[in-house]
Backbone as JSON Lines, residues from 0, in Angstrom:
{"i":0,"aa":"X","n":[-96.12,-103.43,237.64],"ca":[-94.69,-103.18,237.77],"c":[-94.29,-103.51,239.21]}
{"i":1,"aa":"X","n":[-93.05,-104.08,239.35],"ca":[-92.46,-104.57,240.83],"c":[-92.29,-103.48,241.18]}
{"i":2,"aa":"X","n":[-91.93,-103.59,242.77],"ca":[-91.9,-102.26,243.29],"c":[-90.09,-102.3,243.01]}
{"i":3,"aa":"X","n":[-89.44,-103.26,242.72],"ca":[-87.66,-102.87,242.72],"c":[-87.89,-102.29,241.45]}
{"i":4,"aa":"X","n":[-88.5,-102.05,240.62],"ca":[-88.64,-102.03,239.41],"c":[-88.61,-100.56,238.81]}
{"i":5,"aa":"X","n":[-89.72,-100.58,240.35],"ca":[-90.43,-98.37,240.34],"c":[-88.95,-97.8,241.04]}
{"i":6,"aa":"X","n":[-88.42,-98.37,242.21],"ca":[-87.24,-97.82,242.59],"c":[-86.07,-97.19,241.13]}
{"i":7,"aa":"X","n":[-85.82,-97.97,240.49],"ca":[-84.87,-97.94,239.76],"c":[-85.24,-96.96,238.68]}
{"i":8,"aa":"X","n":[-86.49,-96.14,238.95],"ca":[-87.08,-95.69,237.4],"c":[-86.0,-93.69,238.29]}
{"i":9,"aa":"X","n":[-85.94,-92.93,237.27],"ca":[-85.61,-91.4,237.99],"c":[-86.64,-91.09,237.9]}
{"i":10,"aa":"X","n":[-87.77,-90.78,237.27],"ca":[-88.72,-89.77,237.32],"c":[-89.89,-90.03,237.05]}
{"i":11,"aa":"X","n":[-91.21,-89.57,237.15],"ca":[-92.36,-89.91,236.08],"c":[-93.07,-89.47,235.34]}
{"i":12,"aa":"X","n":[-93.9,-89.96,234.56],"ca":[-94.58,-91.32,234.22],"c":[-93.6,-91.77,234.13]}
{"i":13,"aa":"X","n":[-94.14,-93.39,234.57],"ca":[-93.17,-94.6,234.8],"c":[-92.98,-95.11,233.0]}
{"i":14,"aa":"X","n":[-94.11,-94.83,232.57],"ca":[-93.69,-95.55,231.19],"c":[-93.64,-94.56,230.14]}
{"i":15,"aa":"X","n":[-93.22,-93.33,230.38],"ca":[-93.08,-92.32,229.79],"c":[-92.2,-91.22,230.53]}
{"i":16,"aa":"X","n":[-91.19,-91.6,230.99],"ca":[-90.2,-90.17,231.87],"c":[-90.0,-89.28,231.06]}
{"i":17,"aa":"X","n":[-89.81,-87.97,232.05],"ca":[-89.82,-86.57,231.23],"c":[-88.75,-86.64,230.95]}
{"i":18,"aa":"X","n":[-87.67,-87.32,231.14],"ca":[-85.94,-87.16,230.93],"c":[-85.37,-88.59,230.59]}
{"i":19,"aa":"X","n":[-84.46,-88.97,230.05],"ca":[-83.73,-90.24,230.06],"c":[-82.78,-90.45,231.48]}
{"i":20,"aa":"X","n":[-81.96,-91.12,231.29],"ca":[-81.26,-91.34,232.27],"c":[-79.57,-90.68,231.75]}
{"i":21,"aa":"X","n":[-79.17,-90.4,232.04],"ca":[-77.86,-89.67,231.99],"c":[-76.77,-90.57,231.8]}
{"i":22,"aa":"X","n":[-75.39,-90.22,231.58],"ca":[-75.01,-89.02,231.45],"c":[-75.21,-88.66,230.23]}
{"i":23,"aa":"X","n":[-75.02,-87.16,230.24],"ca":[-75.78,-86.39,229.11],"c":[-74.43,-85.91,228.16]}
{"i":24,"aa":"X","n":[-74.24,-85.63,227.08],"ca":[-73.24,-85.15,226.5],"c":[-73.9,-84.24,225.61]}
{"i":25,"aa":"X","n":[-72.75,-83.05,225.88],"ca":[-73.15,-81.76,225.27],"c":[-72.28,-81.44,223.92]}
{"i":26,"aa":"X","n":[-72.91,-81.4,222.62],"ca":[-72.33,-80.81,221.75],"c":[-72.34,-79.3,220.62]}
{"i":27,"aa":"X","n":[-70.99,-79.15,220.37],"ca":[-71.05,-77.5,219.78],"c":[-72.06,-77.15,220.8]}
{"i":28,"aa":"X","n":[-72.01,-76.67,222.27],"ca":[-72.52,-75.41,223.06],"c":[-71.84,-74.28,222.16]}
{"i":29,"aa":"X","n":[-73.03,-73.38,222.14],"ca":[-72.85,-71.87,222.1],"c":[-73.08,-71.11,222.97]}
{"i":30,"aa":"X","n":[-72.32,-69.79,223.94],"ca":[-72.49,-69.22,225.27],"c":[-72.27,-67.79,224.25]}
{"i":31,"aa":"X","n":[-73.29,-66.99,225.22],"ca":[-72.84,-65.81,224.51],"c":[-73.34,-65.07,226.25]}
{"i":32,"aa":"X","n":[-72.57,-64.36,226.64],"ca":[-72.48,-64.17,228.1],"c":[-72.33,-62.53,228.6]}
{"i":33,"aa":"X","n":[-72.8,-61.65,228.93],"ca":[-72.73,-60.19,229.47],"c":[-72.65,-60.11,230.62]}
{"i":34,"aa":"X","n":[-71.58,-59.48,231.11],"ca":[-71.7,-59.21,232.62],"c":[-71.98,-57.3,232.96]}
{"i":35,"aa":"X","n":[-72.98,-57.57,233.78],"ca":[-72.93,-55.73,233.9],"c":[-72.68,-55.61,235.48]}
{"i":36,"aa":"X","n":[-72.69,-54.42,236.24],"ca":[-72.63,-53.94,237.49],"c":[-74.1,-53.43,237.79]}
{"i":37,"aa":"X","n":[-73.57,-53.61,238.88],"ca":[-75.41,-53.07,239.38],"c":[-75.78,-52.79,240.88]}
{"i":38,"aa":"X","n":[-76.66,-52.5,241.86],"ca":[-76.92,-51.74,242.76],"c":[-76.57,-53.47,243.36]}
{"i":39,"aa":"X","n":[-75.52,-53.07,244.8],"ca":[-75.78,-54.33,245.35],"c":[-76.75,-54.51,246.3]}
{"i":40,"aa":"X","n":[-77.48,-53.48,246.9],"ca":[-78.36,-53.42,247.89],"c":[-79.63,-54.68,247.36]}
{"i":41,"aa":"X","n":[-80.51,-54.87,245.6],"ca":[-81.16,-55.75,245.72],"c":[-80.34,-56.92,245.4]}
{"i":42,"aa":"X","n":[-79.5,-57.49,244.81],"ca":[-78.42,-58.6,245.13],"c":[-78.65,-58.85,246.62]}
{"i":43,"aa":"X","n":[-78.28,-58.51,247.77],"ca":[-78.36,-58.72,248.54],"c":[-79.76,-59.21,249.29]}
{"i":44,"aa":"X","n":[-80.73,-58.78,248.67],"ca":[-81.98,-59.15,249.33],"c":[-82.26,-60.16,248.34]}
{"i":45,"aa":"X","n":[-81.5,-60.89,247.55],"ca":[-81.77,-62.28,246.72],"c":[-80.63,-63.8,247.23]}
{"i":46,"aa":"X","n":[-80.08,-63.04,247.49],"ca":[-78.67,-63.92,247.98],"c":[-78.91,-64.49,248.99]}
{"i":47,"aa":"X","n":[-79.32,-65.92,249.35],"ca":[-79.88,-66.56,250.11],"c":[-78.15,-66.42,251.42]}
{"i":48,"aa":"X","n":[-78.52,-66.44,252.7],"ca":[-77.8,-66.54,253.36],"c":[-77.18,-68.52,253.37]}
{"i":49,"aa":"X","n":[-75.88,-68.91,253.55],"ca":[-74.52,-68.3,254.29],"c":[-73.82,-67.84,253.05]}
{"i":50,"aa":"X","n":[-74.52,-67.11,251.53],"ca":[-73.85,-66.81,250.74],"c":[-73.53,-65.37,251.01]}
{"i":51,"aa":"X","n":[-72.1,-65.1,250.42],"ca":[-72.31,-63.39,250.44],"c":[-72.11,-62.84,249.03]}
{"i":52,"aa":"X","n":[-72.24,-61.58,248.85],"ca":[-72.51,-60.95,247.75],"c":[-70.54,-60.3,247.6]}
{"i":53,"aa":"X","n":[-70.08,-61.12,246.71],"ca":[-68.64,-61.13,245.98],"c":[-68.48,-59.24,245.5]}
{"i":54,"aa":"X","n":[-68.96,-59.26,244.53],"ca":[-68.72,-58.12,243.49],"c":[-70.76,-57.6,243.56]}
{"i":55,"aa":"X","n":[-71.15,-56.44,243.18],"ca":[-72.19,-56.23,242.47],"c":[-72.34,-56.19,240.89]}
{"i":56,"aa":"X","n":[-72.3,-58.4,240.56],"ca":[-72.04,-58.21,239.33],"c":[-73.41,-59.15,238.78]}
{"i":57,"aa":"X","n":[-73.71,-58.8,237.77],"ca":[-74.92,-60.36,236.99],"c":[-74.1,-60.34,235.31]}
{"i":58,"aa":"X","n":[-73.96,-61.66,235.96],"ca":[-73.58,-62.17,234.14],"c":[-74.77,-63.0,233.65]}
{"i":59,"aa":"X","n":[-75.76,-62.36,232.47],"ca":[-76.76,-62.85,231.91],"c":[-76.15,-63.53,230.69]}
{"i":60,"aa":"X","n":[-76.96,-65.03,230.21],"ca":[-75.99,-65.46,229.63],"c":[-77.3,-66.37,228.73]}
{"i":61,"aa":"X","n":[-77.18,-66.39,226.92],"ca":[-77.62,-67.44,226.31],"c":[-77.09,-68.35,225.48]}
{"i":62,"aa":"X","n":[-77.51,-69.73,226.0],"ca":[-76.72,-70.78,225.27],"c":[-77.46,-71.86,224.44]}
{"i":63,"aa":"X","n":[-76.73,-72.03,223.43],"ca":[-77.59,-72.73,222.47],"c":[-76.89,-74.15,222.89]}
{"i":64,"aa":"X","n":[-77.74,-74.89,222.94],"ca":[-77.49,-77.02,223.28],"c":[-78.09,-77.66,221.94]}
{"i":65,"aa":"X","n":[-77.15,-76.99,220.55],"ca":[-77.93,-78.04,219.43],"c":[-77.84,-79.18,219.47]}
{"i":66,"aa":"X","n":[-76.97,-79.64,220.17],"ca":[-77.03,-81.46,220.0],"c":[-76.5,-81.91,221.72]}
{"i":67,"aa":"X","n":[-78.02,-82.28,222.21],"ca":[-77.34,-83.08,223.7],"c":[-78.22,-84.66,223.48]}
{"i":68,"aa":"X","n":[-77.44,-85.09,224.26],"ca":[-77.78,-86.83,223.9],"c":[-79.06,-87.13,225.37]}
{"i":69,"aa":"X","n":[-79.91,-87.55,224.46],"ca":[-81.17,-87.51,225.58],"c":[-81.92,-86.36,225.91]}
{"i":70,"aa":"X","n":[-81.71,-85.37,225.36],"ca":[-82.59,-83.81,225.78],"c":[-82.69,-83.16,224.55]}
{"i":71,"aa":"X","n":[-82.03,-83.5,223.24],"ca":[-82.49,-83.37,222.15],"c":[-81.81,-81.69,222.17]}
{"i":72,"aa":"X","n":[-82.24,-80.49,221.29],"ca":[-81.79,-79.47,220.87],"c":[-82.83,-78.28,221.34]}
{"i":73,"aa":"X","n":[-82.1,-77.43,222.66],"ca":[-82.88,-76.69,223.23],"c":[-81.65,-75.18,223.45]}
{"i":74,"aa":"X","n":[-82.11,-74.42,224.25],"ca":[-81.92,-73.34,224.27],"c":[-82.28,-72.39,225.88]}
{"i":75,"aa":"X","n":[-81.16,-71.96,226.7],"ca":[-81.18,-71.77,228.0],"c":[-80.72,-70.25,228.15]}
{"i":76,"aa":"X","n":[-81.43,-69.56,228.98],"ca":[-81.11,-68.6,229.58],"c":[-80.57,-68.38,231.2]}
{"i":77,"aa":"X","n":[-80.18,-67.25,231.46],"ca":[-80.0,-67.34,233.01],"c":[-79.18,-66.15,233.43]}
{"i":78,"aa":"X","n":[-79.39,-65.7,234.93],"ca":[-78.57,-64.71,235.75],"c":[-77.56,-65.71,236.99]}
{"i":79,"aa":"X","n":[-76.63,-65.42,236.91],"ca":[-75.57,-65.86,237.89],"c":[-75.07,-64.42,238.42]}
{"i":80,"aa":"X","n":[-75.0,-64.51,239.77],"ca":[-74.29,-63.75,240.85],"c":[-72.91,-63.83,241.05]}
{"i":81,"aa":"X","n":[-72.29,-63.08,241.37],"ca":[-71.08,-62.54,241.67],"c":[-70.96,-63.47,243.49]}
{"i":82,"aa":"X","n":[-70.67,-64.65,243.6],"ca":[-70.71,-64.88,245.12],"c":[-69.48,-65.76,246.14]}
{"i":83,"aa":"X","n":[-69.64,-65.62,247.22],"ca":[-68.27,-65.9,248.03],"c":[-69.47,-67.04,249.29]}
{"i":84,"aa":"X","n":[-68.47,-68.44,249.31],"ca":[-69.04,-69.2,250.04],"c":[-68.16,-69.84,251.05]}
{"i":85,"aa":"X","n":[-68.01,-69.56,251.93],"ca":[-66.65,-70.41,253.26],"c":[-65.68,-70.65,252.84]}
{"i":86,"aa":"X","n":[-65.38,-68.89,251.84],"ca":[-64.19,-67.95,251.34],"c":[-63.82,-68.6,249.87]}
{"i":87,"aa":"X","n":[-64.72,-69.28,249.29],"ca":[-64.34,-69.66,248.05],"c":[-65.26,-68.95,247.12]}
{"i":88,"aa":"X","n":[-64.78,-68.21,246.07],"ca":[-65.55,-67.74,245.05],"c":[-66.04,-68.47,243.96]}
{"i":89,"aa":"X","n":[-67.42,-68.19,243.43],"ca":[-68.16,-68.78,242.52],"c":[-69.19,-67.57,241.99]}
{"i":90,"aa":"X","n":[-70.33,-68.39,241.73],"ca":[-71.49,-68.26,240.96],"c":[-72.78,-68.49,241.63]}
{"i":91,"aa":"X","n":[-73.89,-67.57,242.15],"ca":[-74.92,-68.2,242.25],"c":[-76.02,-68.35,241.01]}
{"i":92,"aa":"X","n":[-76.48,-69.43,241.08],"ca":[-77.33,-69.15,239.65],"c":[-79.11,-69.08,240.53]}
{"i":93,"aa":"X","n":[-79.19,-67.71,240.03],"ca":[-79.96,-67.22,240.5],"c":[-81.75,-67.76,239.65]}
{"i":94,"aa":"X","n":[-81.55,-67.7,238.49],"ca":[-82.97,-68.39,237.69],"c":[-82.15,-68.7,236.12]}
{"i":95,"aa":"X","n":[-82.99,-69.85,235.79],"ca":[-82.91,-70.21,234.3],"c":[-83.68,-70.41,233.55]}
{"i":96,"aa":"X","n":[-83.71,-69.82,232.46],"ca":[-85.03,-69.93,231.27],"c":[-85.05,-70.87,230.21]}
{"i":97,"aa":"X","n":[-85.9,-72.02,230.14],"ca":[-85.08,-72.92,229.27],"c":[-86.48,-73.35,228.45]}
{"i":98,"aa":"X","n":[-86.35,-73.31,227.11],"ca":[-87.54,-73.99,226.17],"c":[-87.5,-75.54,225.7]}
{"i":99,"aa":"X","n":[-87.41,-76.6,227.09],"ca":[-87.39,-77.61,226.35],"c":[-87.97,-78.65,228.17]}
{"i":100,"aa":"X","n":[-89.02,-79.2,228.01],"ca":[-89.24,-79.82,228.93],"c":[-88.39,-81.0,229.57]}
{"i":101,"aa":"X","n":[-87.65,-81.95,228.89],"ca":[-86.83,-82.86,229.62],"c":[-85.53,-81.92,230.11]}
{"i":102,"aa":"X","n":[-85.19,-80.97,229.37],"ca":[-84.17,-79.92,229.94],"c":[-84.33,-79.75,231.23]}
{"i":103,"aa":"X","n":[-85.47,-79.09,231.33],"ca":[-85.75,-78.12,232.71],"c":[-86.27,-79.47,233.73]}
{"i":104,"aa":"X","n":[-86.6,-79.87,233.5],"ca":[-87.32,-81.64,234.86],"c":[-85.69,-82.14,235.1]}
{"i":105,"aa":"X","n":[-84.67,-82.69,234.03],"ca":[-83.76,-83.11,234.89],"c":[-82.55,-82.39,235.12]}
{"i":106,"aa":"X","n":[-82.63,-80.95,234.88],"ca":[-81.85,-80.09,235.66],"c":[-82.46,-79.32,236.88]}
{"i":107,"aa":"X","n":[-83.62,-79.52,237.26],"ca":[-84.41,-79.51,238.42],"c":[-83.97,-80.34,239.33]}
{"i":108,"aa":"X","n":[-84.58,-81.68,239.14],"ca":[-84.65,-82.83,239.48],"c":[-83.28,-83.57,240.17]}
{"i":109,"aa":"X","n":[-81.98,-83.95,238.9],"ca":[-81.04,-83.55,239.0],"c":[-80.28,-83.22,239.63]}
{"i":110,"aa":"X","n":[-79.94,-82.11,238.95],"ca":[-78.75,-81.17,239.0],"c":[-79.23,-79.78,240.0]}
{"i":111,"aa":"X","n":[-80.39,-79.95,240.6],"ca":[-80.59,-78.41,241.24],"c":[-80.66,-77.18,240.55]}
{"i":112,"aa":"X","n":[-80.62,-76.93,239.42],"ca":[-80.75,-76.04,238.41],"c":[-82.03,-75.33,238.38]}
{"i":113,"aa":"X","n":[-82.01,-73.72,239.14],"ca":[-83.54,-73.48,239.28],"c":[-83.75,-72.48,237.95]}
{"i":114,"aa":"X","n":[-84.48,-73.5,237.49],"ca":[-85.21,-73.46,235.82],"c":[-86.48,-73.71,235.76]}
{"i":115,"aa":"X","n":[-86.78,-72.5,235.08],"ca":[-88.32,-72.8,234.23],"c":[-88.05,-72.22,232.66]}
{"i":116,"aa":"X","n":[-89.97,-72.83,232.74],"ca":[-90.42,-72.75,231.18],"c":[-90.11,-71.11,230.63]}
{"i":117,"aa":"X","n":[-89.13,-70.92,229.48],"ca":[-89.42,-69.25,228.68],"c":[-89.0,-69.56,227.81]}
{"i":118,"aa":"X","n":[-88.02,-68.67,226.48],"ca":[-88.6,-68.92,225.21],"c":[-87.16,-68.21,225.38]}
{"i":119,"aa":"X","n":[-85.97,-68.55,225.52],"ca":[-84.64,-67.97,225.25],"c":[-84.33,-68.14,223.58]}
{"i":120,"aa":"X","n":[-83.62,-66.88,222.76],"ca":[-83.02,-67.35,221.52],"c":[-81.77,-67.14,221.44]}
{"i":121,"aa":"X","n":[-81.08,-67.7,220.63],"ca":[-79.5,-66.68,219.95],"c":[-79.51,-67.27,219.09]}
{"i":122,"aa":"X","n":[-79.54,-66.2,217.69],"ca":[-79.62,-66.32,216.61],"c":[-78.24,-65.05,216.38]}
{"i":123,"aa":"X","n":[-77.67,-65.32,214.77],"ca":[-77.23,-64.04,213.58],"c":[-78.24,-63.11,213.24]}
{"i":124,"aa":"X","n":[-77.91,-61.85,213.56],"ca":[-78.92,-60.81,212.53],"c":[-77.76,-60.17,211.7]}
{"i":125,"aa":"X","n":[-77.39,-60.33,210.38],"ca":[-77.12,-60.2,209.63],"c":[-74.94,-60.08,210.72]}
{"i":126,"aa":"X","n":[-75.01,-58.75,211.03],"ca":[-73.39,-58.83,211.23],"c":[-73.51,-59.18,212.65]}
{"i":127,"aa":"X","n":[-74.34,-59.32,213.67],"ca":[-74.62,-59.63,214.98],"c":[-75.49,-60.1,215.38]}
{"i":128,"aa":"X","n":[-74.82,-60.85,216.82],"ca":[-75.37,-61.76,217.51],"c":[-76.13,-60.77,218.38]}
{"i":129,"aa":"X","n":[-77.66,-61.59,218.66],"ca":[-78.27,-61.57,219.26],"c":[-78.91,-62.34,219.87]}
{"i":130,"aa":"X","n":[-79.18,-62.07,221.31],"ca":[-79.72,-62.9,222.49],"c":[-80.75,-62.47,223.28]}
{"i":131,"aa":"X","n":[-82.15,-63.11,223.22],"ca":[-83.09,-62.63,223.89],"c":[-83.91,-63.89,224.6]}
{"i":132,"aa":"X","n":[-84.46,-62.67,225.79],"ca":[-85.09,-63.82,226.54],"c":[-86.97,-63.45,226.46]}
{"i":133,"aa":"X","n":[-87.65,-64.46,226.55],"ca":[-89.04,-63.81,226.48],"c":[-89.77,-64.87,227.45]}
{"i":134,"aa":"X","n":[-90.71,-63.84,228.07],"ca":[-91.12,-64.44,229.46],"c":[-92.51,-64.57,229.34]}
{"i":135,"aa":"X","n":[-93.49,-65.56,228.57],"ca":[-94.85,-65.63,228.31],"c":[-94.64,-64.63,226.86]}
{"i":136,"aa":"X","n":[-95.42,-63.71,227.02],"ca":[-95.47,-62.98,225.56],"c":[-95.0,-61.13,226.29]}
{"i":137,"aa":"X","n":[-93.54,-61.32,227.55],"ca":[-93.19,-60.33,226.93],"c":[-91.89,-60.69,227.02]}
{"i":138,"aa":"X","n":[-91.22,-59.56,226.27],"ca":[-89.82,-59.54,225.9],"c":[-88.85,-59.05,227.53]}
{"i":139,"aa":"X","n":[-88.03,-59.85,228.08],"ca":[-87.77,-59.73,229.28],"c":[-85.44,-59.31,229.03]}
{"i":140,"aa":"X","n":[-85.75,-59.27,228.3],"ca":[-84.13,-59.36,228.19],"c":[-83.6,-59.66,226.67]}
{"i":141,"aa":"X","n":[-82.98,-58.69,225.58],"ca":[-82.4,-58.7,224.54],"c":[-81.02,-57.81,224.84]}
{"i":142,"aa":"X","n":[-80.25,-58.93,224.23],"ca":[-78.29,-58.8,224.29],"c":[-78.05,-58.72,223.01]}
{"i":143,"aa":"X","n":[-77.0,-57.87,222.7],"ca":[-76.69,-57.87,221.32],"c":[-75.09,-57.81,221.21]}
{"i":144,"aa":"X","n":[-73.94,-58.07,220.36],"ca":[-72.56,-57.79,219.92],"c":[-72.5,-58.13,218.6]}
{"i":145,"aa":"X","n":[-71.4,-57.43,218.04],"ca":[-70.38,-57.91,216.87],"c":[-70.31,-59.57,216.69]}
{"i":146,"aa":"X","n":[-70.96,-59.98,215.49],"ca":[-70.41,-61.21,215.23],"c":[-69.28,-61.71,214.87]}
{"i":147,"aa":"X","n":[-68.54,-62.31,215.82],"ca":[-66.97,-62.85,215.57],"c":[-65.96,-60.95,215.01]}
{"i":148,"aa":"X","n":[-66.28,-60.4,216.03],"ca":[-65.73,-59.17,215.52],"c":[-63.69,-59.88,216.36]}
{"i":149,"aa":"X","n":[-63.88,-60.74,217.04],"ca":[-62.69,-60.96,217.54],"c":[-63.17,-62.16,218.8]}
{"i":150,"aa":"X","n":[-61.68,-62.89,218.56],"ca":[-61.87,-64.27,219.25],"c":[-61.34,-64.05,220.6]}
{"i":151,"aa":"X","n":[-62.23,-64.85,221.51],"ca":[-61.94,-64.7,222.97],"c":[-60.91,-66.06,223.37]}
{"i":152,"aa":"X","n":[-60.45,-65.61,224.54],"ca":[-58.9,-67.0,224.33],"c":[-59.44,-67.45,225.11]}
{"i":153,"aa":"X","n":[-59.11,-69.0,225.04],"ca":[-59.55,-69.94,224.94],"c":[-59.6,-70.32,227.05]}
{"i":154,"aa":"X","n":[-58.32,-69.79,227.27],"ca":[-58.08,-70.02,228.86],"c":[-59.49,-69.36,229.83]}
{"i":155,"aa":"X","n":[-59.84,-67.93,228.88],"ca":[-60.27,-67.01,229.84],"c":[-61.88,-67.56,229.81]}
{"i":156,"aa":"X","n":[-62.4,-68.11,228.59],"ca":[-63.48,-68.69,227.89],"c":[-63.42,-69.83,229.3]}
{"i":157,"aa":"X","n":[-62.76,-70.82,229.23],"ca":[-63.01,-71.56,230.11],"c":[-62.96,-71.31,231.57]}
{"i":158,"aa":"X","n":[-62.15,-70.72,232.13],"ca":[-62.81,-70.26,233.3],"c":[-63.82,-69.7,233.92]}
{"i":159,"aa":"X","n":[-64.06,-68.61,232.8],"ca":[-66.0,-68.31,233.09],"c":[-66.7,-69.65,233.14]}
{"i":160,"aa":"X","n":[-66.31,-70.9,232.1],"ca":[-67.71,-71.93,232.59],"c":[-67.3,-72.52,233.58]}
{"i":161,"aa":"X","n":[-66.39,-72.73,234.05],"ca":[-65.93,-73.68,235.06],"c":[-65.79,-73.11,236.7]}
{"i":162,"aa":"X","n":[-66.1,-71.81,236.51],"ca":[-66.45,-71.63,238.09],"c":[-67.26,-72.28,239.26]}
{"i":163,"aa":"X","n":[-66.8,-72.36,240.07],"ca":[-67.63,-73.12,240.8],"c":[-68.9,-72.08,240.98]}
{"i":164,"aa":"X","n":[-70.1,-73.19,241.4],"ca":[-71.36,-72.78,241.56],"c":[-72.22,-73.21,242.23]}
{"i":165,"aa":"X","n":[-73.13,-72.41,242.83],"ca":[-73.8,-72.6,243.88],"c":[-75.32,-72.79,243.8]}
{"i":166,"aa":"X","n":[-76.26,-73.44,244.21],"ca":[-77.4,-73.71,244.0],"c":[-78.07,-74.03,244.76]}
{"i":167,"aa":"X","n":[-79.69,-73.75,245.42],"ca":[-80.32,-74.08,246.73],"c":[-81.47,-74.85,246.13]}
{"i":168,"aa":"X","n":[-81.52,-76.12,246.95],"ca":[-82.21,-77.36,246.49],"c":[-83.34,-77.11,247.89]}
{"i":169,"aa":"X","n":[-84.53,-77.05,247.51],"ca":[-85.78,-77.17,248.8],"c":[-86.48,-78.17,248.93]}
{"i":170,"aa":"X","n":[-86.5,-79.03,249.76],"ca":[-87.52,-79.79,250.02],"c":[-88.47,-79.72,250.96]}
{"i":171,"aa":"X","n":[-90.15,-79.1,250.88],"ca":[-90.72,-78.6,251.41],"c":[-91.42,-80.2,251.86]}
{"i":172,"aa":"X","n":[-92.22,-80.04,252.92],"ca":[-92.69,-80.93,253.68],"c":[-92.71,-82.18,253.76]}
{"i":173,"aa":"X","n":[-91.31,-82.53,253.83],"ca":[-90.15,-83.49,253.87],"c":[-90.37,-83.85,255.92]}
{"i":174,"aa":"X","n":[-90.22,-84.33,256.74],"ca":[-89.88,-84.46,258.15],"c":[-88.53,-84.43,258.28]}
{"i":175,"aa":"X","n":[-87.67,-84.73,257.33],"ca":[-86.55,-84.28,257.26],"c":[-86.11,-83.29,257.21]}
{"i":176,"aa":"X","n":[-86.41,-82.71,256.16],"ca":[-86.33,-81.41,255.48],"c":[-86.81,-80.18,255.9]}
{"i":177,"aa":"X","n":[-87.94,-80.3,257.11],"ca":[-88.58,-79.14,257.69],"c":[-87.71,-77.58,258.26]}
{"i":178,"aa":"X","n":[-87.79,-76.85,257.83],"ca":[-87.38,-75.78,258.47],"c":[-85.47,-75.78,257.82]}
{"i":179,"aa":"X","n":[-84.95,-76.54,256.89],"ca":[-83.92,-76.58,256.27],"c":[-84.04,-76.06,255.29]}
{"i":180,"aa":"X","n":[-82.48,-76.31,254.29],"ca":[-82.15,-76.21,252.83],"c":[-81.05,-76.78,252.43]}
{"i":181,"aa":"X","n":[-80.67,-77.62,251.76],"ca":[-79.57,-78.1,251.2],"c":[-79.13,-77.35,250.04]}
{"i":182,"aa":"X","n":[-77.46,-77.36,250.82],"ca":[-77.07,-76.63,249.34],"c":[-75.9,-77.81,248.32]}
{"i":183,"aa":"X","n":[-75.93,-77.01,247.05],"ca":[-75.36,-77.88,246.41],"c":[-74.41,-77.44,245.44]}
{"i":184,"aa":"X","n":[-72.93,-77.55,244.88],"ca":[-72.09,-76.56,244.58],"c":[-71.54,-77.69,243.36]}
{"i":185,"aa":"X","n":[-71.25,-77.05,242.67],"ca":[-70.68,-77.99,241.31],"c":[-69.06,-77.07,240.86]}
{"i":186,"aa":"X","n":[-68.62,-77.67,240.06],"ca":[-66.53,-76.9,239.51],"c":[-67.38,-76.46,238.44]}
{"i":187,"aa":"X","n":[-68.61,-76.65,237.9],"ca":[-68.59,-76.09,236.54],"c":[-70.21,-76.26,236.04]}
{"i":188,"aa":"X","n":[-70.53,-75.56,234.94],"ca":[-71.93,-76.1,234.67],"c":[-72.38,-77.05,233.47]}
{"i":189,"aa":"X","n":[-71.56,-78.52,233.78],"ca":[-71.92,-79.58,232.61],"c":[-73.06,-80.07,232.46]}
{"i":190,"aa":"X","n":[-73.43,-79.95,233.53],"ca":[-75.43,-80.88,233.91],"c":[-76.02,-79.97,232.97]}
{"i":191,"aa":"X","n":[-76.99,-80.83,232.47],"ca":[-78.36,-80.3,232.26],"c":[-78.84,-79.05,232.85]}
């Protein structure tokens, strides 16, 4: 293979990438999303500085991706922070749990999306939804509500996804990169 050849590839194996090439299109997403309150004192010892801690809030959240083009039909978990960045409010996304390997490599890779391998579901149990997360073989997080007990409007739905958001990209023993961190902020979470 030429070397203009290897340039042009995103990821590897060269003749087998963990991801396609983008852009990705997402269809019928399902979000099923909880926000609780909570002690801000450990928030704060997670909240990478120049972020600050907004509210003491975590919105845990599982979403079903039955049909994305190039990443096939997977399933994501995750905690986002309540956060304020050079006075603009957002989201930090603090970790993501995702069961699908080209998922998690080019929302790594990517999009900055700090994701790993777990075993997120949302399924119907008979009149309710349920959402659980499982971390190796234990159970790390189960959400439950009323199925379609009442519809959420449509304005307020979209502003939860479209917050801006915040994400810390590391590149460790880089000569560039030494003793840094780049950050990286998106209007919304369409990526991978």
């Amino acid at each position: 293979m030429r070397s203009q050849d290897v340039t042009q590839q995103l990821t590897t194996p060269l003749n087998a990438p963990a991801y396609p090439p983008g852009p990705y299109r997402f269809t019928d997403r399902e979000y099923f999303t909880i926000t609780y309150r909570t002690d801000p004192r450990p928030l704060e010892r997670l909240v990478p500085e120049p972020l600050r801690i907004a509210e003491p809030t975590v919105r845990f959240e599982v979403i079903r991706m039955p049909d994305t083009t190039g990443l096939g039909d997977y399933t994501e978990s995750g905690q986002l922070l309540s956060v304020e960045y050079q006075g603009e409010r957002g989201e930090y996304v603090l970790a993501m749990y995702v069961d699908s390997l080209p998922a998690i490599a080019s929302g790594r890779e990517i999009s900055v999306y700090p994701k790993k391998l777990g075993a997120p579901r949302l399924a119907v149990d008979s009149d309710t939804l349920v959402g659980t997360l499982d971390y190796g073989s234990l159970r790390v997080a189960t959400a439950t509500m009323g199925y379609k007990h009442a519809p959420l409007d449509t304005d307020r739905a979209r502003e939860g996804i479209c917050c801006p958001t915040f994400m810390l990209k590391i590149c460790p023993d880089t000569p560039a990169s030494r003793g840094s961190a780049n950050w990286s902020g998106s209007g919304s979470r369409t990526s991978p």
